[in-house]
Structure formats: C-alpha cells, structure tokens
mmCIF file of C-alpha atoms in Angstrom:
data_model
loop_
_atom_site.group_PDB
_atom_site.id
_atom_site.type_symbol
_atom_site.label_atom_id
_atom_site.label_comp_id
_atom_site.label_asym_id
_atom_site.label_seq_id
_atom_site.Cartn_x
_atom_site.Cartn_y
_atom_site.Cartn_z
ATOM 1 C CA MET L 1 99.491 29.487 -6.174
ATOM 2 C CA LYS L 2 99.107 28.291 -9.901
ATOM 3 C CA LYS L 3 100.858 24.854 -8.786
ATOM 4 C CA LEU L 4 98.743 24.584 -5.715
ATOM 5 C CA ASN L 5 95.642 24.448 -7.875
ATOM 6 C CA LYS L 6 97.505 22.086 -10.439
ATOM 7 C CA ILE L 7 97.631 19.817 -6.966
ATOM 8 C CA LEU L 8 93.928 20.218 -5.929
ATOM 9 C CA ILE L 9 93.031 19.515 -9.069
ATOM 10 C CA ALA L 10 95.088 16.428 -9.772
ATOM 11 C CA ILE L 11 93.944 15.326 -6.114
ATOM 12 C CA LEU L 12 89.907 16.375 -6.698
ATOM 13 C CA LEU L 13 89.111 14.968 -10.066
ATOM 14 C CA PRO L 14 90.077 10.910 -9.536
ATOM 15 C CA LEU L 15 87.432 12.061 -6.865
ATOM 16 C CA ILE L 16 85.149 13.222 -8.469
ATOM 17 C CA PHE L 17 85.266 10.642 -11.286
ATOM 18 C CA ALA L 18 84.740 8.101 -8.629
ATOM 19 C CA CYS L 19 81.730 9.467 -6.870
ATOM 20 C CA THR L 20 79.819 9.899 -10.121
ATOM 21 C CA THR L 21 80.697 6.780 -12.275
ATOM 22 C CA ASP L 22 78.155 4.343 -12.057
ATOM 23 C CA THR L 23 78.602 0.421 -10.879
ATOM 24 C CA THR L 24 75.132 -0.732 -11.013
ATOM 25 C CA SER L 25 74.213 0.435 -14.263
ATOM 26 C CA PHE L 26 73.844 -2.924 -17.339
ATOM 27 C CA GLU L 27 73.007 -3.146 -20.739
ATOM 28 C CA ILE L 28 72.139 -6.443 -22.786
ATOM 29 C CA VAL L 29 72.503 -6.269 -25.915
ATOM 30 C CA VAL L 30 70.902 -8.855 -28.326
ATOM 31 C CA LYS L 31 71.740 -8.993 -31.884
ATOM 32 C CA GLY L 32 71.158 -11.353 -35.438
ATOM 33 C CA GLY L 33 67.444 -11.320 -34.825
ATOM 34 C CA GLU L 34 66.939 -11.602 -38.620
ATOM 35 C CA HIS L 35 67.710 -15.163 -38.060
ATOM 36 C CA PHE L 36 64.755 -16.011 -35.878
ATOM 37 C CA PRO L 37 60.954 -15.446 -36.949
ATOM 38 C CA GLU L 38 59.057 -12.244 -37.326
ATOM 39 C CA ASP L 39 57.189 -12.641 -34.013
ATOM 40 C CA ALA L 40 60.411 -13.852 -31.884
ATOM 41 C CA GLU L 41 60.779 -12.024 -28.823
ATOM 42 C CA VAL L 42 63.750 -11.960 -26.169
ATOM 43 C CA VAL L 43 62.673 -13.381 -22.439
ATOM 44 C CA ILE L 44 64.800 -12.549 -19.813
ATOM 45 C CA THR L 45 63.482 -14.368 -16.378
ATOM 46 C CA ARG L 46 65.106 -14.967 -12.729
ATOM 47 C CA ARG L 47 63.469 -16.986 -10.028
ATOM 48 C CA ARG L 48 61.567 -15.441 -7.874
ATOM 49 C CA LEU L 49 62.307 -15.278 -4.201
ATOM 50 C CA ASP L 50 58.598 -15.152 -2.880
ATOM 51 C CA SER L 51 58.137 -18.467 -4.730
ATOM 52 C CA LEU L 52 60.671 -20.804 -5.919
ATOM 53 C CA ARG L 53 58.595 -22.466 -8.387
ATOM 54 C CA LYS L 54 57.928 -19.342 -10.283
ATOM 55 C CA VAL L 55 59.830 -17.083 -12.867
ATOM 56 C CA GLU L 56 59.616 -13.122 -13.064
ATOM 57 C CA THR L 57 59.701 -11.768 -16.083
ATOM 58 C CA LEU L 58 62.614 -8.837 -16.508
ATOM 59 C CA VAL L 59 62.289 -8.929 -20.474
ATOM 60 C CA LYS L 60 60.013 -9.585 -23.136
ATOM 61 C CA GLU L 61 60.536 -7.290 -25.950
ATOM 62 C CA ARG L 62 60.823 -8.102 -29.923
ATOM 63 C CA PHE L 63 63.730 -7.419 -32.095
ATOM 64 C CA THR L 64 63.779 -4.037 -33.596
ATOM 65 C CA ASN L 65 65.819 -4.276 -37.384
ATOM 66 C CA GLY L 66 67.200 -7.363 -35.629
ATOM 67 C CA VAL L 67 68.770 -5.962 -32.551
ATOM 68 C CA LEU L 68 67.125 -5.281 -28.979
ATOM 69 C CA SER L 69 68.910 -3.358 -26.164
ATOM 70 C CA TYR L 70 67.904 -3.468 -22.413
ATOM 71 C CA LYS L 71 69.037 -1.119 -19.847
ATOM 72 C CA GLY L 72 68.902 -1.288 -16.274
ATOM 73 C CA LYS L 73 70.421 -1.161 -12.943
ATOM 74 C CA VAL L 74 71.239 -4.116 -10.750
ATOM 75 C CA GLU L 75 71.697 -4.184 -6.861
ATOM 76 C CA SER L 76 73.788 -7.599 -6.851
ATOM 77 C CA ILE L 77 75.026 -10.105 -9.366
ATOM 78 C CA HIS L 78 72.709 -13.127 -9.660
ATOM 79 C CA SER L 79 71.743 -15.713 -12.320
ATOM 80 C CA ILE L 80 69.091 -14.964 -14.928
ATOM 81 C CA SER L 81 67.819 -16.974 -18.112
ATOM 82 C CA PHE L 82 67.689 -15.719 -21.488
ATOM 83 C CA SER L 83 65.883 -17.390 -24.657
ATOM 84 C CA VAL L 84 64.557 -16.276 -27.892
ATOM 85 C CA ARG L 85 60.808 -17.501 -28.420
ATOM 86 C CA SER L 86 57.757 -17.517 -30.485
ATOM 87 C CA VAL L 87 54.956 -14.880 -29.766
ATOM 88 C CA THR L 88 52.783 -17.315 -31.474
ATOM 89 C CA ASP L 89 53.485 -20.579 -30.082
ATOM 90 C CA GLY L 90 55.752 -19.621 -27.613
ATOM 91 C CA LYS L 91 58.331 -22.264 -28.125
ATOM 92 C CA SER L 92 61.746 -21.453 -27.929
ATOM 93 C CA GLY L 93 63.782 -20.602 -30.871
ATOM 94 C CA SER L 94 67.260 -20.171 -29.493
ATOM 95 C CA PRO L 95 69.318 -22.502 -27.058
ATOM 96 C CA ILE L 96 68.185 -21.258 -23.235
ATOM 97 C CA ILE L 97 71.538 -19.177 -21.874
ATOM 98 C CA LEU L 98 71.596 -19.568 -18.040
ATOM 99 C CA MET L 99 73.702 -16.223 -17.642
ATOM 100 C CA ALA L 100 74.144 -13.203 -14.875
ATOM 101 C CA LEU L 101 72.924 -10.163 -14.575
ATOM 102 C CA GLU L 102 75.902 -7.875 -13.547
ATOM 103 C CA PRO L 103 77.020 -4.104 -14.378
ATOM 104 C CA GLY L 104 78.545 -3.250 -17.327
ATOM 105 C CA THR L 105 77.497 -4.285 -21.481
ATOM 106 C CA THR L 106 76.540 -7.942 -22.345
ATOM 107 C CA GLU L 107 76.564 -8.413 -26.184
ATOM 108 C CA ILE L 108 74.893 -11.605 -27.051
ATOM 109 C CA THR L 109 75.184 -12.275 -31.245
ATOM 110 C CA PHE L 110 73.274 -15.027 -33.178
ATOM 111 C CA SER L 111 74.768 -16.419 -36.398
ATOM 112 C CA SER L 112 71.519 -18.629 -36.586
ATOM 113 C CA THR L 113 68.908 -19.760 -34.160
ATOM 114 C CA ASN L 114 70.948 -22.282 -32.509
ATOM 115 C CA ASP L 115 74.805 -20.524 -32.798
ATOM 116 C CA TYR L 116 75.596 -17.211 -30.682
ATOM 117 C CA THR L 117 78.797 -15.043 -29.543
ATOM 118 C CA PHE L 118 78.760 -13.912 -25.989
ATOM 119 C CA LYS L 119 80.856 -10.825 -24.864
ATOM 120 C CA GLY L 120 81.171 -8.936 -21.776
ATOM 121 C CA GLY L 121 80.391 -9.402 -17.991
ATOM 122 C CA LYS L 122 83.179 -11.615 -16.408
ATOM 123 C CA TYR L 123 80.509 -13.824 -14.373
ATOM 124 C CA SER L 124 78.719 -14.515 -17.892
ATOM 125 C CA GLU L 125 81.459 -15.058 -20.053
ATOM 126 C CA MET L 126 82.764 -17.415 -17.269
ATOM 127 C CA LEU L 127 79.581 -19.717 -17.201
ATOM 128 C CA ILE L 128 78.675 -19.603 -20.691
ATOM 129 C CA ASN L 129 82.044 -19.153 -23.137
ATOM 130 C CA PRO L 130 83.813 -22.329 -21.851
ATOM 131 C CA VAL L 131 80.967 -24.405 -22.433
ATOM 132 C CA ILE L 132 80.015 -23.135 -26.401
ATOM 133 C CA ASN L 133 83.642 -23.308 -27.633
ATOM 134 C CA ASP L 134 84.113 -26.985 -26.080
ATOM 135 C CA ALA L 135 84.120 -29.399 -28.914
ATOM 136 C CA ALA L 136 82.387 -32.344 -27.243
ATOM 137 C CA TYR L 137 79.483 -30.002 -26.213
ATOM 138 C CA GLN L 138 79.646 -28.728 -29.604
ATOM 139 C CA LYS L 139 79.340 -32.152 -30.818
ATOM 140 C CA ALA L 140 76.569 -32.984 -28.488
ATOM 141 C CA GLU L 141 74.242 -29.672 -29.281
ATOM 142 C CA LYS L 142 74.606 -30.366 -32.778
ATOM 143 C CA ALA L 143 73.132 -33.926 -32.376
ATOM 144 C CA PHE L 144 70.651 -33.111 -30.073
ATOM 145 C CA ASN L 145 69.427 -29.880 -32.494
ATOM 146 C CA ASN L 146 69.191 -31.842 -35.548
ATOM 147 C CA HIS L 147 67.158 -34.167 -33.816
ATOM 148 C CA LYS L 148 64.966 -31.760 -32.399
ATOM 149 C CA VAL L 149 64.368 -29.737 -35.514
ATOM 150 C CA LYS L 150 62.021 -33.520 -36.790
ATOM 151 C CA ASP L 151 59.008 -31.739 -34.819
ATOM 152 C CA PHE L 152 58.035 -35.638 -33.817
ATOM 153 C CA SER L 153 54.642 -36.537 -32.153
ATOM 154 C CA ILE L 154 54.892 -36.905 -28.284
ATOM 155 C CA LYS L 155 53.430 -40.441 -28.892
ATOM 156 C CA ASP L 156 56.500 -41.142 -30.763
ATOM 157 C CA THR L 157 57.847 -43.221 -28.173
ATOM 158 C CA VAL L 158 61.333 -44.157 -29.803
ATOM 159 C CA ALA L 159 61.790 -40.381 -31.121
ATOM 160 C CA PHE L 160 61.180 -39.061 -27.524
ATOM 161 C CA ASN L 161 63.771 -41.599 -26.247
ATOM 162 C CA GLU L 162 66.475 -40.529 -28.338
ATOM 163 C CA TYR L 163 65.567 -36.867 -27.782
ATOM 164 C CA TYR L 164 66.239 -37.403 -23.837
ATOM 165 C CA ARG L 165 69.097 -39.963 -24.711
ATOM 166 C CA LEU L 166 70.716 -36.677 -26.463
ATOM 167 C CA VAL L 167 69.772 -34.404 -23.825
ATOM 168 C CA GLY L 168 71.292 -36.227 -21.212
ATOM 169 C CA ILE L 169 74.851 -36.296 -23.538
ATOM 170 C CA SER L 170 74.668 -32.644 -24.265
ATOM 171 C CA SER L 171 74.278 -32.490 -20.176
ATOM 172 C CA ARG L 172 77.116 -34.441 -19.267
ATOM 173 C CA ALA L 173 79.336 -32.514 -22.024
ATOM 174 C CA ARG L 174 78.271 -29.405 -19.951
ATOM 175 C CA GLY L 175 78.491 -30.431 -16.832
ATOM 176 C CA LYS L 176 82.089 -31.468 -17.548
ATOM 177 C CA VAL L 177 83.501 -28.212 -18.734
ATOM 178 C CA LEU L 178 81.993 -26.401 -15.887
ATOM 179 C CA LYS L 179 83.812 -28.771 -13.357
ATOM 180 C CA GLN L 180 86.854 -27.722 -15.073
ATOM 181 C CA VAL L 181 86.076 -23.616 -14.606
ATOM 182 C CA TYR L 182 84.452 -24.511 -11.101
ATOM 183 C CA GLU L 183 87.977 -25.817 -10.001
ATOM 184 C CA GLN L 184 89.597 -23.000 -11.373
ATOM 185 C CA GLN L 185 87.671 -20.624 -9.180
ATOM 186 C CA ASN L 186 88.364 -18.781 -5.379
ATOM 187 C CA ASP L 187 85.813 -16.101 -5.587
ATOM 188 C CA PRO L 188 82.388 -17.520 -3.586
ATOM 189 C CA LEU L 189 80.445 -15.755 -5.832
ATOM 190 C CA ALA L 190 81.511 -17.764 -9.061
ATOM 191 C CA LYS L 191 81.640 -20.560 -7.555
ATOM 192 C CA LEU L 192 78.072 -19.923 -6.338
ATOM 193 C CA LEU L 193 77.075 -18.956 -9.969
ATOM 194 C CA LEU L 194 78.234 -22.457 -11.511
ATOM 195 C CA HIS L 195 76.467 -24.361 -8.923
ATOM 196 C CA ASN L 196 73.121 -22.562 -9.829
ATOM 197 C CA SER L 197 73.503 -22.876 -13.397
ATOM 198 C CA GLY L 198 74.516 -26.638 -14.005
ATOM 199 C CA TYR L 199 77.756 -27.434 -11.817
ATOM 200 C CA TYR L 200 76.848 -30.916 -9.968
ATOM 201 C CA THR L 201 79.080 -32.972 -7.948
ATOM 202 C CA GLY L 202 77.187 -35.808 -7.614
ATOM 203 C CA ASP L 203 76.303 -35.927 -4.301
ATOM 204 C CA HIS L 204 72.658 -33.846 -3.060
ATOM 205 C CA ILE L 205 74.244 -33.277 0.605
ATOM 206 C CA GLU L 206 77.633 -32.281 -0.203
ATOM 207 C CA ALA L 207 76.457 -29.983 -2.633
ATOM 208 C CA MET L 208 73.908 -28.155 -0.615
ATOM 209 C CA LYS L 209 76.425 -27.947 2.142
ATOM 210 C CA THR L 210 78.934 -26.394 -0.130
ATOM 211 C CA LYS L 211 76.296 -23.925 -1.312
ATOM 212 C CA GLU L 212 75.451 -22.680 2.317
ATOM 213 C CA GLU L 213 78.921 -22.399 2.760
ATOM 214 C CA LEU L 214 79.323 -20.236 -0.282
ATOM 215 C CA ALA L 215 76.232 -18.282 0.491
ATOM 216 C CA SER L 216 77.273 -17.258 3.815
ATOM 217 C CA GLN L 217 80.156 -15.559 2.821
ATOM 218 C CA LEU L 218 77.940 -13.389 0.447
ATOM 219 C CA VAL L 219 75.437 -12.202 2.839
ATOM 220 C CA ASP L 220 72.562 -10.321 1.651
ATOM 221 C CA ASN L 221 73.403 -11.220 -2.054
ATOM 222 C CA ARG L 222 70.432 -12.025 -4.104
ATOM 223 C CA GLU L 223 71.972 -15.137 -5.279
ATOM 224 C CA ALA L 224 72.928 -16.174 -1.538
ATOM 225 C CA VAL L 225 69.624 -15.479 -0.272
ATOM 226 C CA LEU L 226 67.927 -17.207 -3.143
ATOM 227 C CA THR L 227 70.389 -20.172 -2.270
ATOM 228 C CA LYS L 228 69.488 -20.533 1.164
ATOM 229 C CA LEU L 229 65.639 -20.681 0.227
ATOM 230 C CA GLN L 230 66.240 -23.136 -2.459
ATOM 231 C CA ASN L 231 68.295 -25.480 0.352
ATOM 232 C CA GLU L 232 65.407 -24.940 3.052
ATOM 233 C CA ALA L 233 63.109 -25.995 0.370
ATOM 234 C CA ALA L 234 65.399 -29.085 -0.690
ATOM 235 C CA LYS L 235 65.313 -30.052 2.599
ATOM 236 C CA LYS L 236 61.820 -30.297 3.093
ATOM 237 C CA THR L 237 61.391 -32.254 -0.067
ATOM 238 C CA TYR L 238 64.025 -34.691 0.959
ATOM 239 C CA ALA L 239 61.919 -35.198 3.784
ATOM 240 C CA ILE L 240 58.884 -36.065 2.342
ATOM 241 C CA ARG L 241 59.973 -37.854 -0.274
ATOM 242 C CA ALA L 242 61.596 -40.195 2.406
ATOM 243 C CA THR L 243 57.850 -41.164 3.285
ATOM 244 C CA LEU L 244 57.706 -41.919 -0.227
ATOM 245 C CA ASP L 245 59.662 -44.709 -0.576
ATOM 246 C CA VAL L 246 59.052 -48.726 -1.118
ATOM 247 C CA GLY L 247 57.660 -49.786 2.033
ATOM 248 C CA LYS L 248 55.980 -46.827 3.277
ATOM 249 C CA THR L 249 52.183 -46.133 3.229
ATOM 250 C CA ILE L 250 50.699 -44.244 0.730
ATOM 251 C CA LYS L 251 48.970 -40.736 1.515
ATOM 252 C CA GLU L 252 45.519 -40.093 1.345
ATOM 253 C CA PHE L 253 44.182 -37.856 -0.932
ATOM 254 C CA ALA L 254 40.935 -36.808 -2.490
ATOM 255 C CA ALA L 255 40.172 -34.699 -5.698
ATOM 256 C CA ASP L 256 37.417 -34.179 -8.202
ATOM 257 C CA ASN L 257 37.136 -35.778 -12.184
ATOM 258 C CA LEU L 258 36.119 -34.189 -15.152
ATOM 259 C CA GLU L 259 32.472 -35.093 -14.159
ATOM 260 C CA GLY L 260 32.435 -33.426 -10.627
ATOM 261 C CA GLU L 261 32.528 -36.522 -8.918
ATOM 262 C CA ASN L 262 34.804 -36.727 -5.469
ATOM 263 C CA ILE L 263 37.264 -39.654 -5.837
ATOM 264 C CA GLN L 264 39.105 -40.694 -2.626
ATOM 265 C CA LEU L 265 42.024 -42.674 -3.111
ATOM 266 C CA SER L 266 41.318 -45.125 -0.076
ATOM 267 C CA GLU L 267 37.900 -45.911 -1.582
ATOM 268 C CA VAL L 268 39.925 -47.150 -4.882
ATOM 269 C CA LEU L 269 42.403 -49.080 -2.522
ATOM 270 C CA LYS L 270 39.379 -50.593 -1.190
ATOM 271 C CA LYS L 271 37.955 -51.875 -4.831
ATOM 272 C CA ASN L 272 41.388 -53.148 -6.426
ATOM 273 C CA LYS L 273 44.471 -55.381 -5.919
ATOM 274 C CA TYR L 274 47.011 -52.772 -6.644
ATOM 275 C CA VAL L 275 46.777 -49.258 -7.665
ATOM 276 C CA LEU L 276 49.041 -46.814 -9.687
ATOM 277 C CA VAL L 277 49.161 -43.373 -8.775
ATOM 278 C CA GLU L 278 50.327 -40.682 -11.129
ATOM 279 C CA LEU L 279 50.945 -37.515 -11.244
ATOM 280 C CA TRP L 280 50.654 -35.601 -14.691
ATOM 281 C CA ALA L 281 50.074 -32.677 -17.118
ATOM 282 C CA SER L 282 49.059 -31.567 -20.106
ATOM 283 C CA TRP L 283 52.009 -29.655 -20.770
ATOM 284 C CA CYS L 284 53.852 -32.683 -19.765
ATOM 285 C CA ALA L 285 55.262 -34.535 -23.127
ATOM 286 C CA PRO L 286 56.792 -37.387 -21.451
ATOM 287 C CA CYS L 287 53.690 -37.931 -19.627
ATOM 288 C CA ARG L 288 51.493 -38.343 -22.442
ATOM 289 C CA ALA L 289 54.023 -40.099 -24.727
ATOM 290 C CA GLU L 290 53.905 -42.709 -21.875
ATOM 291 C CA ILE L 291 49.858 -43.184 -21.952
ATOM 292 C CA PRO L 292 49.809 -45.258 -24.907
ATOM 293 C CA HIS L 293 51.987 -48.004 -22.946
ATOM 294 C CA MET L 294 49.964 -47.109 -19.874
ATOM 295 C CA LYS L 295 46.926 -47.932 -21.698
ATOM 296 C CA ARG L 296 47.687 -51.448 -22.956
ATOM 297 C CA ALA L 297 49.225 -52.224 -19.411
ATOM 298 C CA TYR L 298 45.496 -51.047 -18.353
ATOM 299 C CA GLU L 299 43.933 -53.241 -20.794
ATOM 300 C CA ALA L 300 45.872 -56.195 -19.807
ATOM 301 C CA PHE L 301 45.399 -55.759 -15.955
ATOM 302 C CA HIS L 302 42.278 -53.928 -15.034
ATOM 303 C CA LYS L 303 40.142 -56.780 -14.818
ATOM 304 C CA LYS L 304 42.766 -58.787 -12.657
ATOM 305 C CA GLY L 305 42.538 -56.018 -10.200
ATOM 306 C CA PHE L 306 44.874 -53.014 -11.180
ATOM 307 C CA GLU L 307 43.858 -49.441 -10.790
ATOM 308 C CA ILE L 308 45.493 -46.058 -12.478
ATOM 309 C CA VAL L 309 44.545 -42.682 -10.466
ATOM 310 C CA SER L 310 46.028 -39.878 -12.595
ATOM 311 C CA PHE L 311 46.295 -36.910 -10.495
ATOM 312 C CA SER L 312 46.760 -33.515 -13.037
ATOM 313 C CA LEU L 313 49.069 -30.743 -12.230
ATOM 314 C CA ASP L 314 47.342 -28.518 -14.439
ATOM 315 C CA GLU L 315 46.313 -24.993 -13.651
ATOM 316 C CA LYS L 316 43.462 -24.943 -16.111
ATOM 317 C CA ARG L 317 40.693 -27.008 -16.344
ATOM 318 C CA LYS L 318 40.418 -26.810 -19.931
ATOM 319 C CA ASP L 319 44.118 -27.667 -20.753
ATOM 320 C CA TRP L 320 43.342 -30.464 -18.253
ATOM 321 C CA GLU L 321 40.164 -31.464 -20.036
ATOM 322 C CA ASN L 322 41.413 -30.576 -23.397
ATOM 323 C CA ALA L 323 44.456 -33.329 -23.120
ATOM 324 C CA SER L 324 42.109 -35.933 -21.123
ATOM 325 C CA ILE L 325 39.960 -36.320 -24.112
ATOM 326 C CA LYS L 326 42.687 -36.141 -26.695
ATOM 327 C CA GLU L 327 44.297 -38.824 -24.865
ATOM 328 C CA ASP L 328 40.943 -40.625 -24.359
ATOM 329 C CA ILE L 329 42.293 -41.248 -21.044
ATOM 330 C CA PRO L 330 40.025 -44.726 -19.558
ATOM 331 C CA TRP L 331 40.976 -44.793 -15.555
ATOM 332 C CA ILE L 332 40.510 -42.373 -12.795
ATOM 333 C CA ASN L 333 41.702 -39.073 -13.482
ATOM 334 C CA ILE L 334 41.208 -36.313 -11.392
ATOM 335 C CA SER L 335 42.797 -32.976 -10.322
ATOM 336 C CA ASP L 336 42.178 -29.711 -8.194
ATOM 337 C CA VAL L 337 43.842 -27.587 -10.830
ATOM 338 C CA MET L 338 46.134 -25.544 -8.731
ATOM 339 C CA GLY L 339 49.199 -26.854 -10.391
ATOM 340 C CA TYR L 340 52.229 -27.310 -8.051
ATOM 341 C CA GLU L 341 50.665 -24.960 -5.557
ATOM 342 C CA SER L 342 47.963 -28.173 -4.819
ATOM 343 C CA PRO L 343 48.182 -29.635 -1.363
ATOM 344 C CA VAL L 344 48.551 -32.961 -3.168
ATOM 345 C CA ALA L 345 51.358 -31.942 -5.416
ATOM 346 C CA LYS L 346 52.819 -30.597 -2.053
ATOM 347 C CA MET L 347 52.076 -34.040 -0.170
ATOM 348 C CA PHE L 348 54.269 -35.739 -2.859
ATOM 349 C CA ALA L 349 57.447 -33.277 -3.095
ATOM 350 C CA GLN L 350 56.330 -31.514 -5.992
ATOM 351 C CA PRO L 351 57.742 -33.942 -7.977
ATOM 352 C CA ALA L 352 59.067 -33.701 -11.784
ATOM 353 C CA VAL L 353 56.331 -35.489 -13.616
ATOM 354 C CA PRO L 354 55.741 -37.673 -14.982
ATOM 355 C CA ALA L 355 56.060 -39.367 -11.657
ATOM 356 C CA ASN L 356 54.278 -42.921 -10.462
ATOM 357 C CA TRP L 357 53.990 -44.998 -7.110
ATOM 358 C CA LEU L 358 52.371 -49.056 -7.324
ATOM 359 C CA VAL L 359 50.321 -49.651 -4.461
ATOM 360 C CA ASP L 360 49.457 -52.873 -2.653
ATOM 361 C CA ALA L 361 45.737 -51.878 -2.136
ATOM 362 C CA SER L 362 45.330 -54.404 0.697
ATOM 363 C CA THR L 363 48.108 -52.671 2.840
ATOM 364 C CA GLY L 364 48.531 -49.199 1.445
ATOM 365 C CA LYS L 365 52.274 -49.602 0.744
ATOM 366 C CA ILE L 366 54.090 -48.708 -1.491
ATOM 367 C CA ILE L 367 55.834 -51.624 -3.567
ATOM 368 C CA ALA L 368 57.498 -50.022 -6.547
ATOM 369 C CA ASN L 369 57.961 -45.941 -7.721
ATOM 370 C CA HIS L 370 58.430 -44.441 -11.182
ATOM 371 C CA VAL L 371 57.688 -47.961 -12.777
ATOM 372 C CA ARG L 372 57.166 -47.353 -16.619
ATOM 373 C CA GLY L 373 57.285 -49.177 -19.625
ATOM 374 C CA LYS L 374 58.273 -52.538 -19.662
ATOM 375 C CA ALA L 375 59.287 -52.406 -15.925
ATOM 376 C CA LEU L 376 55.675 -51.911 -15.166
ATOM 377 C CA ASP L 377 54.519 -54.581 -17.272
ATOM 378 C CA ASN L 378 56.978 -56.686 -15.644
ATOM 379 C CA LYS L 379 55.878 -55.872 -12.444
ATOM 380 C CA LEU L 380 52.103 -56.417 -12.570
ATOM 381 C CA GLU L 381 53.271 -59.793 -14.861
ATOM 382 C CA GLU L 382 54.709 -60.654 -11.375
ATOM 383 C CA LEU L 383 51.905 -59.478 -9.317
ATOM 384 C CA LEU L 384 48.959 -60.424 -11.343
ATOM 385 C CA ASN L 385 49.698 -63.306 -13.425
#
C-alpha cells in the first residue's frame, strides 16, 4: 500500500505543479535609475489595435531608489517600446528599446543613460543583444549620441543634416545585424517580431507578403493581428500615394488660416503659376529646420507667381499658432487642427512630415514631390526664370 501511495504521489505531483505554474506572468525590472535625472520615468508603450498611429501606455512610473519593477500578465507575446523620459520636458533620456512582452523576468540594467545590458526573455534577447553587442553598431551609436548631446538649434541646417546622416548609419548597422539574426530563425513569431522591430528586406511588397504569411501561421496572436491590420492600412496608403505621383492632379481641399479665413486650394491655384503644397507640424524639427530656406525661395520667386500652402498636422491650435508666430511664416498657412486624423492628412496618405508637392497651377498637375533645399531652388529657377 505504501508503495502504491509513493507511485501515486510521483504521478500526481508533476500534474499538480503543471496546473499551478503560471506561464502568463511577466516582470520587467529596470536598474540604474541613478544615471537619469530625478524626474525621469520609465515609459513602456505598444501599438493600439483600434488606431495604428496611436499607442497605449502600459507603464509610466518613476524609479524608486534607482529601480523600477513592473509585473503583469501577457496573453500573447508581442512588441513593446521601452524608454526613460524626463517628466519636465518629455525628452527621451535613454535609447528607445524595441522588445517583446513575454512571460518570465526581463532585466534592463543601465550603466549610463545610453549604455545598458539586457537579460531575460528569449525573444527580447534575440531582438536586442546581438545589436547592442555589435562593434559597428556600437561605433555608430556612440557617434550619434555624441552629436545629439550638443543640443543644436532646429534652424542649424548643417547640424540637422549631420544628425540624420548619423541616424542613417546607425539604422543600417542595426539592420545588418537583424538580417543575420533573421536568417537563423525558423520560429514564425521570432521572424514576425524581427520584421516589426526593424528588419527590412528592401522591398515593401515582398516584406508585406512575408509578414502576411507569418501572421497567418500565428492565428490570433496579438502581433499577428496587429500585422494584418498594418498590412491592410499599408495597401490603402500605397493606393493613395499612387494618386499623388508626378503627372497626377492635386486633390482639392480647404481649411482655415489663423485669422479664421477659409482657404481653398483651387482658389490659390487660380491666382498663381506654381504652388507648393506643404504638410508640416510644430513638433516636426525637420519641418521647422526647412522653413528658413523656404522663406528665401518664397522671397525670390513669390512675385513671379510662386505660392506656398502649408497645412499643419498639429492637434492643438496653440501649438500651431505659437510655431507659426515664432517662425514668422509669410505664406498661406492653414489647418483643421485634427492631426493625422484630419481628412486632409488622409487624402495625402498620412505621410511622414515634412512632405510636399509642387503643382502647375494652370493644370493642377503635380510636377515634383518632396523637393527641398537646392532641389526646390533649381526647380523654380527652371520654371520661373
């Protein structure tokens, strides 16, 4: 009888343990908070399923004695974004870390605001450690961080061009590492997380097709659902962008200026020879860095029949108004203050800003797009001199 009891215990204990072990719990531990300002807080977000351009905040908490611990449940493994930000000005005090929300303990330990080690979570380690341990990426990030701390003005064109040049070098270094990691994977979820965290084949159509195939294997996983929604949105975007190519007719739209006067693009076209339709926002540093050059082009060519219609993607009138006054914008400057949810933004495929289209006013046809700096000057010289 005792022997039978021992056998039953040996059989039942593993079953009991299996039933009580929680495979959905996670904990994210962040150490090294003393390297950040006193007002620093850890922010963890993820893409929303109901609005792909918006995020939902999972964590927004300050350190306690240099440490933060956050626990919760995860129904399915998916991408999240981690950063440490200043409460005062909202600026990121750490690199933005793209990782996975997954069961188990994940530990991020900062040795400075830019340097950290990462431990725990096989998917997150796959996304992060090969990159941060790569010599070429480390070199690129060091150069970028050294430039970033100079805190240059948005009107410093040279500094901004260098900023984006260094961003490009870092992105390419990261992409090269992720490509190597991707080629080692057989797990569809690992591959999908890599695609959604920066791995790119160089071909939008091929990438969409691959992600659709991977998502179909993962059924109702959150990352898969999000990917399907992103692909559907991307297809619509490509279709809209095709209507904005050179040779296509610019679409009509109207909005109010800061004085409350309603401005219609068609009326502006009637009064000019060439019109630059520009999408911008107060929060867009490259947009504002371009304004001084646009002013020079406007001064040189406005009397010859050149006009600019700027449409702001701000969501708060005060932000739009303050930036417009500070930049002293002399051309037509309008908005519906609806941000990326604006019908006008959607009409132009909700592009990254700055974005522009140069229009032949006599025909309404787009004759150039995304023309900036000397490219804009050269085009206007060709057309108006």
